[in-house]
CSV table of C-alpha atoms in Angstrom, one decimal:
chain,number,residue,atom,x,y,z
A,1,MET,CA,49.3,188.2,268.0
A,2,TYR,CA,48.6,188.9,264.3
A,3,ILE,CA,47.9,192.4,263.0
A,4,ARG,CA,44.4,191.4,262.0
A,5,GLN,CA,43.6,190.3,265.4
A,6,LYS,CA,44.9,193.4,266.9
A,7,LEU,CA,42.8,195.5,264.7
A,8,LEU,CA,39.6,193.8,265.8
A,9,ILE,CA,40.5,194.1,269.2
A,10,GLU,CA,41.4,197.7,268.9
A,11,PHE,CA,38.0,198.4,267.3
A,12,PHE,CA,36.3,196.7,270.0
A,13,ILE,CA,38.2,198.7,272.6
A,14,LEU,CA,38.0,202.0,270.8
A,15,THR,CA,34.2,201.9,270.1
A,16,PRO,CA,33.1,202.0,273.8
A,17,LEU,CA,36.0,204.3,274.7
A,18,ILE,CA,34.7,206.9,272.0
A,19,ILE,CA,31.1,206.5,273.1
A,20,ILE,CA,32.1,207.1,276.9
A,21,ILE,CA,34.1,210.2,275.8
A,22,ASP,CA,31.1,211.4,274.0
A,23,ILE,CA,28.8,210.8,277.0
A,24,PHE,CA,31.1,212.7,279.4
A,25,THR,CA,31.4,215.8,277.0
A,26,GLY,CA,27.6,216.3,276.9
A,27,PHE,CA,26.6,213.4,274.4
A,28,HIS,CA,26.5,215.5,271.2
A,29,LYS,CA,26.2,212.2,269.4
A,30,TRP,CA,29.3,212.8,267.3
A,31,SER,CA,30.6,209.3,268.5
A,32,LEU,CA,27.5,207.4,266.9
A,33,ASN,CA,27.1,209.8,264.1
A,34,TYR,CA,30.6,209.8,262.8
A,35,ALA,CA,33.3,208.1,264.8
A,36,VAL,CA,32.0,204.6,265.1
A,37,SER,CA,31.0,204.5,261.4
A,38,PHE,CA,34.4,205.8,260.1
A,39,LEU,CA,36.2,203.5,262.6
A,40,SER,CA,34.5,200.6,261.1
A,41,LEU,CA,35.1,201.8,257.6
A,42,ALA,CA,38.9,202.1,258.5
A,43,LEU,CA,38.8,198.6,259.8
A,44,ASN,CA,37.5,197.4,256.5
A,45,ILE,CA,40.0,199.5,254.5
A,46,ALA,CA,42.7,197.9,256.7
A,47,MET,CA,41.7,194.5,256.4
A,48,LEU,CA,41.2,194.8,252.6
A,49,LEU,CA,44.8,196.2,252.3
A,50,ILE,CA,46.4,193.6,254.4
A,51,ALA,CA,44.6,190.8,252.5
A,52,VAL,CA,45.7,192.3,249.2
A,53,ILE,CA,49.1,193.0,250.2
A,54,ASP,CA,49.8,189.5,251.8
A,55,ARG,CA,48.1,187.2,249.5
A,56,LYS,CA,50.1,184.4,250.6
A,57,TYR,CA,48.0,184.0,253.8
A,58,PHE,CA,44.5,185.0,252.3
A,59,ASN,CA,42.7,182.0,253.7
A,60,GLU,CA,43.6,183.2,257.1
A,61,TYR,CA,42.3,186.6,256.6
A,62,VAL,CA,38.8,185.6,255.1
A,63,SER,CA,37.2,185.2,258.5
A,64,TYR,CA,38.5,188.5,259.5
A,65,ILE,CA,37.4,190.2,256.5
A,66,ILE,CA,33.8,188.7,256.9
A,67,SER,CA,33.7,189.9,260.5
A,68,SER,CA,34.8,193.5,259.7
A,69,SER,CA,32.5,193.7,256.9
A,70,PHE,CA,29.6,192.5,259.0
A,71,ILE,CA,30.5,195.2,261.6
A,72,SER,CA,30.3,197.8,259.0
A,73,MET,CA,27.0,196.4,257.6
A,74,LEU,CA,25.6,196.8,261.1
A,75,MET,CA,26.2,200.5,261.0
A,76,ILE,CA,23.2,201.0,258.7
A,77,SER,CA,21.0,200.3,261.8
A,78,LEU,CA,22.1,203.6,263.4
A,79,PRO,CA,19.8,205.7,261.4
A,80,LEU,CA,16.9,203.8,262.9
A,81,PHE,CA,17.9,205.3,266.2
A,82,ASN,CA,17.8,208.8,264.9
A,83,PHE,CA,21.6,209.1,264.1
A,84,TYR,CA,23.2,210.6,261.0
A,85,TYR,CA,22.6,208.3,257.9
A,86,LEU,CA,25.3,209.2,255.5
A,87,SER,CA,28.3,207.9,257.5
A,88,SER,CA,26.5,204.7,258.2
A,89,LEU,CA,25.5,204.4,254.6
A,90,LEU,CA,29.2,204.9,253.6
A,91,ALA,CA,30.3,202.2,256.0
A,92,PHE,CA,27.7,199.9,254.8
A,93,SER,CA,28.2,200.4,251.1
A,94,PHE,CA,32.1,200.0,251.6
A,95,ALA,CA,31.4,196.7,253.3
A,96,ILE,CA,29.4,195.5,250.3
A,97,ILE,CA,32.4,196.9,248.0
A,98,VAL,CA,34.9,194.9,250.1
A,99,ILE,CA,33.0,191.6,249.8
A,100,LEU,CA,32.5,192.1,246.1
A,101,THR,CA,36.3,192.9,245.8
A,102,MET,CA,37.1,189.8,247.5
A,103,ILE,CA,34.8,187.8,245.1
A,104,ILE,CA,36.3,189.4,242.0
A,105,LEU,CA,40.0,189.3,243.0
A,106,PHE,CA,40.1,186.0,244.9
A,107,ASN,CA,37.0,184.1,243.7
A,108,ALA,CA,38.2,180.5,244.2
A,109,ASP,CA,40.1,181.1,247.3
A,110,PHE,CA,37.4,183.3,248.9
A,111,ILE,CA,34.7,180.7,248.0
A,112,SER,CA,36.6,177.9,249.2
A,113,SER,CA,37.6,179.7,252.5
A,114,LEU,CA,33.8,180.7,253.1
A,115,LYS,CA,32.9,176.8,252.6
A,116,LYS,CA,35.5,175.9,255.2
A,117,ILE,CA,34.4,178.5,257.7
A,118,PHE,CA,30.7,177.9,257.3
A,119,HIS,CA,30.9,174.1,256.9
A,120,LEU,CA,29.2,174.1,253.5
């Protein structure tokens, strides 16, 4: 199993675990206010660093970069449910920055990989 798969699996295991811990400690909303947003932000940073460091296999990382960015973009919906907006906004804006960075650094590879993924 590759590190990119492990990171996504860990995100999807840690997110409910953090929420459950918050619920059992009185539900002070720290999990949804801060932890989940910063966890998605860390996922995005890790995926970006792995893609930049391991450029040889960039085409294999594109789907993971897109999925981690989409997860971070979903964090912008948390303020709709009366949760703290700044951490959600930070995760959302960094997801946009990651996508733009991929377009700027790896334009041809990124676009061709997107075409392969979405069958365009």
